[in-house]
Coordinates of C-alpha atoms in Angstrom, one line a residue:
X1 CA 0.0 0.0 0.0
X2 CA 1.0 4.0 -0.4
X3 CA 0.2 5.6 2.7
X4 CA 0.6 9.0 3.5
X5 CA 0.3 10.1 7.4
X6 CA -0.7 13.5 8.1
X7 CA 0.1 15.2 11.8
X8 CA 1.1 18.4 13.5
X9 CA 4.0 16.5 14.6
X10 CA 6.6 14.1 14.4
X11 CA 9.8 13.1 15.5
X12 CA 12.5 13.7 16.1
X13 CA 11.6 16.8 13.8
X14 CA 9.6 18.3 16.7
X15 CA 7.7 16.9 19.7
X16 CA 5.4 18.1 22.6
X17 CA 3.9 14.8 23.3
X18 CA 2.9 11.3 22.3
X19 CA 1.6 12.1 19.2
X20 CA 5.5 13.4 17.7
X21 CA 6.4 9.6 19.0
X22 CA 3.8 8.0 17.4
X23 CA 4.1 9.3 14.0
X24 CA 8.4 8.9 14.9
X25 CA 7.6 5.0 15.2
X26 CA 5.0 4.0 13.1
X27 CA 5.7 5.2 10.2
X28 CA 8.8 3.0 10.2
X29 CA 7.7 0.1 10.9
X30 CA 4.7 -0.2 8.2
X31 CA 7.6 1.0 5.6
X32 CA 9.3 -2.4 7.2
X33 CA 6.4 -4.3 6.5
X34 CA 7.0 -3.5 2.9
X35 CA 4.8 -0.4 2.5
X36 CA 5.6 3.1 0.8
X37 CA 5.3 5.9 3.3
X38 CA 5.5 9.3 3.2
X39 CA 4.7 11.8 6.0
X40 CA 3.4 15.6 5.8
X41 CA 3.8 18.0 8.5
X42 CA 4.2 22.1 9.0
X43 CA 7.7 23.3 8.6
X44 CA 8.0 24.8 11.5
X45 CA 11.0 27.1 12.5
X46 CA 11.4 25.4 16.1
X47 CA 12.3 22.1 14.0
X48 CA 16.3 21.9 14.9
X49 CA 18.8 23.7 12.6
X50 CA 20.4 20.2 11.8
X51 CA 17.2 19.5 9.5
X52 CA 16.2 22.6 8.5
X53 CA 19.4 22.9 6.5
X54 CA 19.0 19.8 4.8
X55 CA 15.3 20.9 3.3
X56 CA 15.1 20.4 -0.6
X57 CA 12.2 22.5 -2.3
X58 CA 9.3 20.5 -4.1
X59 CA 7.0 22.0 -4.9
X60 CA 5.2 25.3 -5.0
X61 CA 1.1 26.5 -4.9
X62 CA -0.6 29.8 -4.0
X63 CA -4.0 29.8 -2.1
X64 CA -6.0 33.1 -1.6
X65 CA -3.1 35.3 -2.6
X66 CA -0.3 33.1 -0.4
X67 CA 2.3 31.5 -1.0
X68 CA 3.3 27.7 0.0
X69 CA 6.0 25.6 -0.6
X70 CA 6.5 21.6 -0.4
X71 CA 10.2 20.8 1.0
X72 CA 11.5 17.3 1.6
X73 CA 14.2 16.1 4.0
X74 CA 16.3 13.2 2.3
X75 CA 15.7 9.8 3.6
X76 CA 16.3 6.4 1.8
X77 CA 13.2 4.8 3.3
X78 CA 10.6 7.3 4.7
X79 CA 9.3 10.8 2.1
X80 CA 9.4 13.3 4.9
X81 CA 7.6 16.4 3.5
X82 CA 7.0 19.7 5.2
X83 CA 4.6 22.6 4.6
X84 CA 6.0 25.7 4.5
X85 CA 4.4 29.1 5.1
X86 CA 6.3 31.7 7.0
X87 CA 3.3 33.5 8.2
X88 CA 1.3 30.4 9.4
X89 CA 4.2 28.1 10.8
X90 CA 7.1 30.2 11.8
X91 CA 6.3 32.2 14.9
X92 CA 9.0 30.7 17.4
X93 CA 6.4 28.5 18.8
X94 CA 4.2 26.0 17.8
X95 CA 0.1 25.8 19.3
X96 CA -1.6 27.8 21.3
X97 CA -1.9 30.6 18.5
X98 CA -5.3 33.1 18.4
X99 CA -6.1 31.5 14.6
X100 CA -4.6 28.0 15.0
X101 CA -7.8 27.2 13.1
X102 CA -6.2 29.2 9.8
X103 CA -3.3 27.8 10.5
X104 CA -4.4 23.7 10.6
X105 CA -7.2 24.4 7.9
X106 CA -4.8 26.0 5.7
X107 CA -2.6 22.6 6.1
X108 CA -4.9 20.1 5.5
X109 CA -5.8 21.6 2.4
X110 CA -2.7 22.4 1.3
X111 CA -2.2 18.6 2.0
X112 CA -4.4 17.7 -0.4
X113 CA -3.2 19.9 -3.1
X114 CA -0.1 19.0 -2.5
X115 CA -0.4 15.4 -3.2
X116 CA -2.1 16.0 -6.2
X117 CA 1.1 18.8 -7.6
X118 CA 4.1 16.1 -6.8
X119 CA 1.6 13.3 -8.0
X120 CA 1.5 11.5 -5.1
X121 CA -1.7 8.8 -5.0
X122 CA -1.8 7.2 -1.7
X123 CA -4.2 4.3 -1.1
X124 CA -4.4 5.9 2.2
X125 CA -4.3 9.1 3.9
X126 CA -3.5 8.5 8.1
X127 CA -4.5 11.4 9.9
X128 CA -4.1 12.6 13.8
X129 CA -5.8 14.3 16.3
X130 CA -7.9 17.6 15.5
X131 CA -5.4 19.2 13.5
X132 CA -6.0 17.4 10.6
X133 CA -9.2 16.3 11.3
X134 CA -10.6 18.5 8.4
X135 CA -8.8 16.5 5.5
X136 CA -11.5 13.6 5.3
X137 CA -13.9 16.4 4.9
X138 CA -12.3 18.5 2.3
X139 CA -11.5 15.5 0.6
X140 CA -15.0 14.0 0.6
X141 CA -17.0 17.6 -0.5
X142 CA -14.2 19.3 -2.6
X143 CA -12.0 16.5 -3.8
X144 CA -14.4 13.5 -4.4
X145 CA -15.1 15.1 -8.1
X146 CA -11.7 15.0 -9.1
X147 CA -10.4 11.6 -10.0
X148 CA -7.4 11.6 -8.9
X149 CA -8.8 11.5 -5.2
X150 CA -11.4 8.4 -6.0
X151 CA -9.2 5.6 -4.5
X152 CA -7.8 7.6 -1.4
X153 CA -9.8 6.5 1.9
X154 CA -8.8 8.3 5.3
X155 CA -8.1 6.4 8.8
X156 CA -8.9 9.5 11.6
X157 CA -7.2 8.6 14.7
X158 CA -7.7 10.1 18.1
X159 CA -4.6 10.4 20.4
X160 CA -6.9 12.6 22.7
X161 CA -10.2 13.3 22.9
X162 CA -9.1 16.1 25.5
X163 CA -8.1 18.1 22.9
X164 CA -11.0 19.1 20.0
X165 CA -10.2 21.9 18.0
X166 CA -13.1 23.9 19.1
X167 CA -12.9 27.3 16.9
X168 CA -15.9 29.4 14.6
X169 CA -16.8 28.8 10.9
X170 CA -14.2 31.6 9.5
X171 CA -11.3 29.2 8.6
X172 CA -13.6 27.1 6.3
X173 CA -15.6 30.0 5.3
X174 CA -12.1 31.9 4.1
X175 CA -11.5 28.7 2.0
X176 CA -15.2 28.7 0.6
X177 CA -16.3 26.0 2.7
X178 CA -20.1 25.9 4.2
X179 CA -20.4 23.3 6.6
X180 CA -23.1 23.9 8.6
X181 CA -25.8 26.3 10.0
X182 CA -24.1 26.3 13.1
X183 CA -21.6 29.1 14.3
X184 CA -19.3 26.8 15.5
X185 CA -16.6 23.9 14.4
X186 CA -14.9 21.2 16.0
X187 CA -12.0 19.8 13.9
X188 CA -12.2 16.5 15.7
X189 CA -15.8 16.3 16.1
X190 CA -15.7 16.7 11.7
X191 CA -12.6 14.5 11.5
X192 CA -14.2 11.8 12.9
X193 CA -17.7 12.2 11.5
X194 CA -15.6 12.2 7.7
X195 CA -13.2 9.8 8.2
X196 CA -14.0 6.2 6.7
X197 CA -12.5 5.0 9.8
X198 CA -12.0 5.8 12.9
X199 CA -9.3 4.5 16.0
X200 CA -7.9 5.2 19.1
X201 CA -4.9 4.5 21.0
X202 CA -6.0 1.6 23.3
X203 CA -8.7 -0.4 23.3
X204 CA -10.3 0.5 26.8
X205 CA -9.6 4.0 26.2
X206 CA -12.2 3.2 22.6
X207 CA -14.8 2.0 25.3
X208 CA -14.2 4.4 27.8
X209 CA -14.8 7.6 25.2
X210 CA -18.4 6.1 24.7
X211 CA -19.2 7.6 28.2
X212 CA -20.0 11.2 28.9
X213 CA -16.9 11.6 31.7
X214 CA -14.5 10.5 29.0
X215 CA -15.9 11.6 25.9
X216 CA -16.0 15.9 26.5
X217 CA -19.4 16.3 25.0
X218 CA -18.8 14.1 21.8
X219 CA -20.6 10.7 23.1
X220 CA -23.2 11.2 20.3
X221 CA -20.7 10.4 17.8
X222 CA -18.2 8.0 20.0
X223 CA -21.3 5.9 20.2
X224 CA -22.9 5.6 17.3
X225 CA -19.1 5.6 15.1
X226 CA -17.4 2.4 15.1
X227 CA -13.9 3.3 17.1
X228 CA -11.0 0.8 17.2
X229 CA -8.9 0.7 20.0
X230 CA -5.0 -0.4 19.0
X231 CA -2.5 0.2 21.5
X232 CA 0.6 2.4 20.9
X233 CA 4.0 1.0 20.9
X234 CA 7.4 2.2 21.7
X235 CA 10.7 2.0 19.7
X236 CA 12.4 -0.3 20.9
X237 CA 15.8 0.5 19.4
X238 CA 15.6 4.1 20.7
X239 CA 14.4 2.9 24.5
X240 CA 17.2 0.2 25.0
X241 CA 18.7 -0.9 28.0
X242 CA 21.6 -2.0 26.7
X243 CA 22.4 1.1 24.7
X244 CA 20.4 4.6 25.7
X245 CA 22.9 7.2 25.8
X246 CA 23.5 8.5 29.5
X247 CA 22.2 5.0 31.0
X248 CA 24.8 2.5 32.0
X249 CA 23.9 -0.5 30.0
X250 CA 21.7 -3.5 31.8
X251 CA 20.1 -6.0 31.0
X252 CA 16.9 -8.7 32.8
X253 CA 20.4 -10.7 33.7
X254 CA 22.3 -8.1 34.6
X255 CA 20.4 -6.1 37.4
X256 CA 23.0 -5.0 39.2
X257 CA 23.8 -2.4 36.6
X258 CA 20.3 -1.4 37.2
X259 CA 21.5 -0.2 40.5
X260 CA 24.1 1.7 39.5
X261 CA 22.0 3.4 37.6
X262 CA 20.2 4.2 40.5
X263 CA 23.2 5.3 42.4
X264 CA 24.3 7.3 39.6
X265 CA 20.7 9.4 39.0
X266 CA 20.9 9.9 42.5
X267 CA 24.3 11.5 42.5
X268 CA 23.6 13.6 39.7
X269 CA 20.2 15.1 41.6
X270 CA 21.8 15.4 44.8
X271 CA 20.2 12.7 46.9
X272 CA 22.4 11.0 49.3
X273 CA 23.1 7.1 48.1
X274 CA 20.6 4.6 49.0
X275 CA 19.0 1.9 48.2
X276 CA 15.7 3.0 49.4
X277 CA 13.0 2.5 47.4
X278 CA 13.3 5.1 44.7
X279 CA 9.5 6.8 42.9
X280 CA 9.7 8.2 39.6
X281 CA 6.8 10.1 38.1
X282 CA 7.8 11.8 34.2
X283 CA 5.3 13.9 32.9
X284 CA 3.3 17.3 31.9
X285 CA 2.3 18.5 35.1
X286 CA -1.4 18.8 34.8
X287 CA -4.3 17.7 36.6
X288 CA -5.7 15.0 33.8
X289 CA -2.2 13.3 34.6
X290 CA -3.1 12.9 38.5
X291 CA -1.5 15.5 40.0
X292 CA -3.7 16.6 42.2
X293 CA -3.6 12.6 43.8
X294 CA 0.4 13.2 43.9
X295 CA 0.2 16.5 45.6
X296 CA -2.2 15.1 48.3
X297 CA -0.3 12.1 49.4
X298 CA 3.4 13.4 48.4
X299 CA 4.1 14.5 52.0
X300 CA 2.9 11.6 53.2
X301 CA 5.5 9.7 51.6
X302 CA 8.1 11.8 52.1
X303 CA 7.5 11.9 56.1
X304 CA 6.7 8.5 56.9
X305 CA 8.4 5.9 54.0
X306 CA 11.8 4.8 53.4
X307 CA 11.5 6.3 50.0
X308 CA 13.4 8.7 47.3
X309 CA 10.9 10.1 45.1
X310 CA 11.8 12.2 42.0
X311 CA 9.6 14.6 39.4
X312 CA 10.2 16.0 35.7
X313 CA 8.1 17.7 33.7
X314 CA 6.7 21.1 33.7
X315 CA 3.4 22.6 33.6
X316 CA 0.6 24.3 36.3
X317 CA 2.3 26.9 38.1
X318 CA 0.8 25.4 40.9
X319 CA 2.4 22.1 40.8
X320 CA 5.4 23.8 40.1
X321 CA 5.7 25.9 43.0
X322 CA 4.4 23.2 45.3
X323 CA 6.9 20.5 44.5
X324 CA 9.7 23.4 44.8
X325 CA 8.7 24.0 48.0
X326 CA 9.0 20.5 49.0
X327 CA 12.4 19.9 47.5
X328 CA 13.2 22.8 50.4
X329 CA 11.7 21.0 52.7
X330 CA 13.0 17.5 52.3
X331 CA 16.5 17.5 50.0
X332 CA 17.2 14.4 51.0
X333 CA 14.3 12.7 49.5
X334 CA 12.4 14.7 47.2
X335 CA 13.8 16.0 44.2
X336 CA 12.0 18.0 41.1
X337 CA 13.7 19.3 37.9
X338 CA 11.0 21.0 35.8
X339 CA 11.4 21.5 32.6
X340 CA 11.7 18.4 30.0
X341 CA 15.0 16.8 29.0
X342 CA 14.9 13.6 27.1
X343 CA 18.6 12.4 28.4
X344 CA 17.5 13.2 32.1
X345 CA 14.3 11.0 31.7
X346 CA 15.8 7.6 30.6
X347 CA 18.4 8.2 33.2
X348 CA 15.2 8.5 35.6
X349 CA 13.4 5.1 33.7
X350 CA 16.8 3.6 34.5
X351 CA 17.2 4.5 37.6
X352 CA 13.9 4.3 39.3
X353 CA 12.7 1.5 41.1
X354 CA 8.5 2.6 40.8
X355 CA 7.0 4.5 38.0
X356 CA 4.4 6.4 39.3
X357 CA 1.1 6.8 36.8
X358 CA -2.0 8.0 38.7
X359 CA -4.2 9.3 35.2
X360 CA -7.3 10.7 35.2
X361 CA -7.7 9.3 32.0
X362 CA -4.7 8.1 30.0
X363 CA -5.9 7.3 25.6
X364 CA -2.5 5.3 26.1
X365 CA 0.4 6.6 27.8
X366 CA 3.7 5.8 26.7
X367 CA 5.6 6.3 30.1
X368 CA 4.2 3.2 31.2
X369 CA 5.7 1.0 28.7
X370 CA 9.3 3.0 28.6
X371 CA 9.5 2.7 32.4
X372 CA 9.2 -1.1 31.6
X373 CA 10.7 -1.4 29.1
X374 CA 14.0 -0.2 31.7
X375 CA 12.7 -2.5 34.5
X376 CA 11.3 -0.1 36.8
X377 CA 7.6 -1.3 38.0
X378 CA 4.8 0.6 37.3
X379 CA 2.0 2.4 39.7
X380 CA -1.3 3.3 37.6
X381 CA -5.0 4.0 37.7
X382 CA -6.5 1.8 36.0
X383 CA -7.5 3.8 32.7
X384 CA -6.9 3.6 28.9
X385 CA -4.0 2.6 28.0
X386 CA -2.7 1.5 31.2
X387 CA -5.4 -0.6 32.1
X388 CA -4.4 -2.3 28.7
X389 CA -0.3 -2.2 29.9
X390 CA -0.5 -2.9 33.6
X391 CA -2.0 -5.8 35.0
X392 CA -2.2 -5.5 39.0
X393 CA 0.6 -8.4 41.0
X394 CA -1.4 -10.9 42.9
X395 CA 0.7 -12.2 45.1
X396 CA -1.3 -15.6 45.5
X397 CA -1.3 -16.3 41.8
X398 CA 2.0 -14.7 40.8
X399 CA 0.5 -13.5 37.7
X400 CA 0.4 -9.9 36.8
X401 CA 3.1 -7.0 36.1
X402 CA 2.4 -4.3 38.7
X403 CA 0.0 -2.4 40.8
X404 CA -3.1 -0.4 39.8
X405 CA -6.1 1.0 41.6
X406 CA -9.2 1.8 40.3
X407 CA -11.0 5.2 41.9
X408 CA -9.5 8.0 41.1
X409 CA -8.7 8.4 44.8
X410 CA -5.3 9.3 46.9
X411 CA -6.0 7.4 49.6
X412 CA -6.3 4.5 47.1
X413 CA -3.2 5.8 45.4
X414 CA -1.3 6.0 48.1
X415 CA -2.6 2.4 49.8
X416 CA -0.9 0.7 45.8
X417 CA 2.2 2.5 46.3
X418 CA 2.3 1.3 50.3
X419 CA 1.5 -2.7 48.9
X420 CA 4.6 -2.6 46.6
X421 CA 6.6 -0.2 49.2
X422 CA 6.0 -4.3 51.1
X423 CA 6.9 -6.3 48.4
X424 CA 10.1 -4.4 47.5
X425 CA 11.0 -4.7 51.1
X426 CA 10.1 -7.4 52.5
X427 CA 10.3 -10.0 49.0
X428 CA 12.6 -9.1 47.5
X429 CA 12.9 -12.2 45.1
X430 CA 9.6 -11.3 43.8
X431 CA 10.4 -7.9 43.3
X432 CA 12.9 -9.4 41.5
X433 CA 11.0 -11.2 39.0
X434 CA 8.8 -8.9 38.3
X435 CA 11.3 -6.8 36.8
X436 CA 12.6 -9.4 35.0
X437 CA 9.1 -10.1 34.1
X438 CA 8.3 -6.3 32.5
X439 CA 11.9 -6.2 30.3
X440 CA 10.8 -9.2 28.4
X441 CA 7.3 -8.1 27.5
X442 CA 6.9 -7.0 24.1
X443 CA 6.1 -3.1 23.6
X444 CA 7.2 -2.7 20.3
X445 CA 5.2 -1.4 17.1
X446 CA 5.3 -5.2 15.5
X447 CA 2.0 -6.3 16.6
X448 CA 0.1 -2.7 16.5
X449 CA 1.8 -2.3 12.9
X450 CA -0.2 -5.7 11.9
X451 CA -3.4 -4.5 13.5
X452 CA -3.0 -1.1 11.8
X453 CA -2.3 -3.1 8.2
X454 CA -5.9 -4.8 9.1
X455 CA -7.6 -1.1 9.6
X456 CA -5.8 0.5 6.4
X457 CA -7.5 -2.9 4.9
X458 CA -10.8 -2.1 6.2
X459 CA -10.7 1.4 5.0
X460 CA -10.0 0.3 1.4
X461 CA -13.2 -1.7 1.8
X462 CA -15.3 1.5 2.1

């Protein structure tokens, strides 16, 4: 099959979240499978110099008195192309923008224009989240009467439901597009409704999103669309053990370099050298990731338990301030570095001994897997994807790969950490094996790859 994925971003050209690592994996592992790939995506000027001067020019189009150009970084396998328009995608930052409708309207048309200039005739055309959720509707009402566009079929995929796109008619209406009689649009709510199918990134997070407390006001659609849920993978080559730069290599057989790791990361924060248990949380510090369960039972921990715990990510000025203040308070077993810094966090996955993961709701969560992946054990509410990643030790049967609790509660939160606080303690041998047990699971793109072969499949059918 061609298939051409469309996103706002993709690594490691630029990244603010899961998505960036997504379209970074996937891509590569369907071109494995024996699949021609090509990936479109705003050039924006906060992608590293390193790429931007390696940019050949493409292509060129004007829409509504602007101009765009198509430029292409040079890759033997994967056609990485990028949009560029100085005014739309060069402001020294990325979202968060007054007309970020313009802006993603603009690209997903220009998407569609563009395949048509270089004559590029995918069988499919992946899209992601709400930027691009208004390609399966431009093609379908603007591009169905061209021939070129017959055989495309879009695949919509929802990496958040969080996030919609909510924004008035004037980007569609600017591009002579009448969709409605309402004032309003939601990119995702139109991405999914056009799309000739539709997934998300987990399979309970697909159920969940049928519900009004997961769904934000779109459970009309989520229930009467069929959603598939495939679960996200990580690459496996770029979260490795045995070779992650910074991390001292280990592997399942060699655990004692897993504890030098641990010595090392807490050198490098300051903490004093222990082997206490040692409680890792990565992540955007906002409440949908459970911070507000952290911050209630944090001093707890640090008064009472025999524990390290360490934080980074950035976010809520709140959170921020909060966990400063209790680095002051307790240096010697609290530490938080705020900002994000992908050499620092696999030194933490590494190093750690708990991965804490209290969601509100989580469509996947890749943290989950990559703290695995290193053989630190997980801590999660059971939501989305990590209901789907994590299943909760039982000591009786000896089956399961960590600890989860279901209400989104602190006390319960803090109970789960408390059980495994035991086991780490007092059974050590288990504790053992269950680390052993998380680096030989299988979080790699190989089997979501299939399962996404079987959607692109389906889509064809339409």
């Amino acid at each position: 099959m061609k298939i051409v994925y469309l996103a706002s971003e993709v690594a490691p050209f630029y990244k603010s979240g899961g998505l960036a690592d997504v379209m970074g994996a996937l891509p590569k592992k369907m071109q494995e499978l024996g699949h021609e790939v090509s990936i479109i995506m705003p050039k924006y000027d906060k992608i590293p110099l390193k790429f931007l001067e390696k940019l050949e020019w493409v292509a060129r189009l004007e829409s509504h008195g602007d101009i765009f150009n198509l430029v292409r970084y040079p890759d033997d396998k994967i056609n990485y192309y990028f949009i560029e328009n100085k005014a739309l995608f060069e402001r020294g930052r990325v979202y968060g923008d007054y007309d970020e409708d313009i802006q993603y309207a603009m690209f997903s048309e220009l998407a569609l224009r563009f395949l048509k200039e270089i004559n590029l005739q995918p069988d499919i055309l992946h899209c992601n989240d709400w930027q691009t959720g208004p390609v399966p509707y431009f093609l379908n009402v603007r591009y169905n009467y061209d021939p070129f566009y017959w055989d495309m079929r879009t695949v919509y995929s929802i990496h958040n439901l969080m996030y919609q796109g909510r924004f008035s008619k004037r980007s569609f209406e600017r591009m002579g597009y009448y969709i409605n009689d309402r004032n309003d649009l939601n990119f995702m709510e139109i991405g999914i409704g056009s799309g000739d199918v539709v997934n998300t990134v987990s399979p309970t997070y697909a159920e969940e999103i049928k519900y009004p407390y997961f769904s934000e006001g779109l459970e009309w659609i989520t229930n009467h669309k069929k959603i598939y849920g495939i679960l996200n993978g990580i690459d496996v080559n770029v979260f490795d053990p045995k070779n992650t730069k910074g991390v001292i290599p280990f592997d399942k057989d060699h655990l004692d370099k897993k504890k030098e790791n641990k010595y090392k990361l807490q050198e490098k924060l300051g903490l004093p050298k222990s082997d206490n248990a040692m409680i890792s949380i990565v992540t955007r510090l906002v409440e949908g990731k459970g911070l507000d369960l952290v911050s209630a039972a944090l001093e707890n921990l640090l008064q009472y338990d025999a524990v390290q715990i360490v934080i980074l990510g950035s976010g809520d000025k709140f959170y921020e301030d909060y966990y400063n203040h209790l680095a002051w308070k307790y240096p010697d077993k609290f530490k938080v570095h705020l900002g994000y810094n992908a050499e620092l966090a696999n030194e933490i996955y590494a190093g750690s001994d708990m991965f804490l993961m209290p969601s509100r709701y989580e469509p996947c969560g890749l943290s989950q897997m990559i703290a695995m992946r290193f053989g630190t054990i997980p801590i999660v509410r059971e939501t989305g994807g990590l209901k789907d990643t994590v299943k909760p030790y039982n000591v009786f049967t000896d089956e399961g790969n960590g600890f989860s609790f279901t209400n989104f509660n602190a006390d319960d939160m803090l109970f789960t950490i408390k059980v495994a606080e035991g086991i780490y303690y007092d059974r050590p041998e288990i504790w053992e094996k269950l680390v052993k047990r998380n680096m030989e699971l299988d979080f790699s793109w190989d089997k979501s790859a299939k399962e996404y072969v079987k959607l692109y499949e389906e889509a064809k059918s339409h």
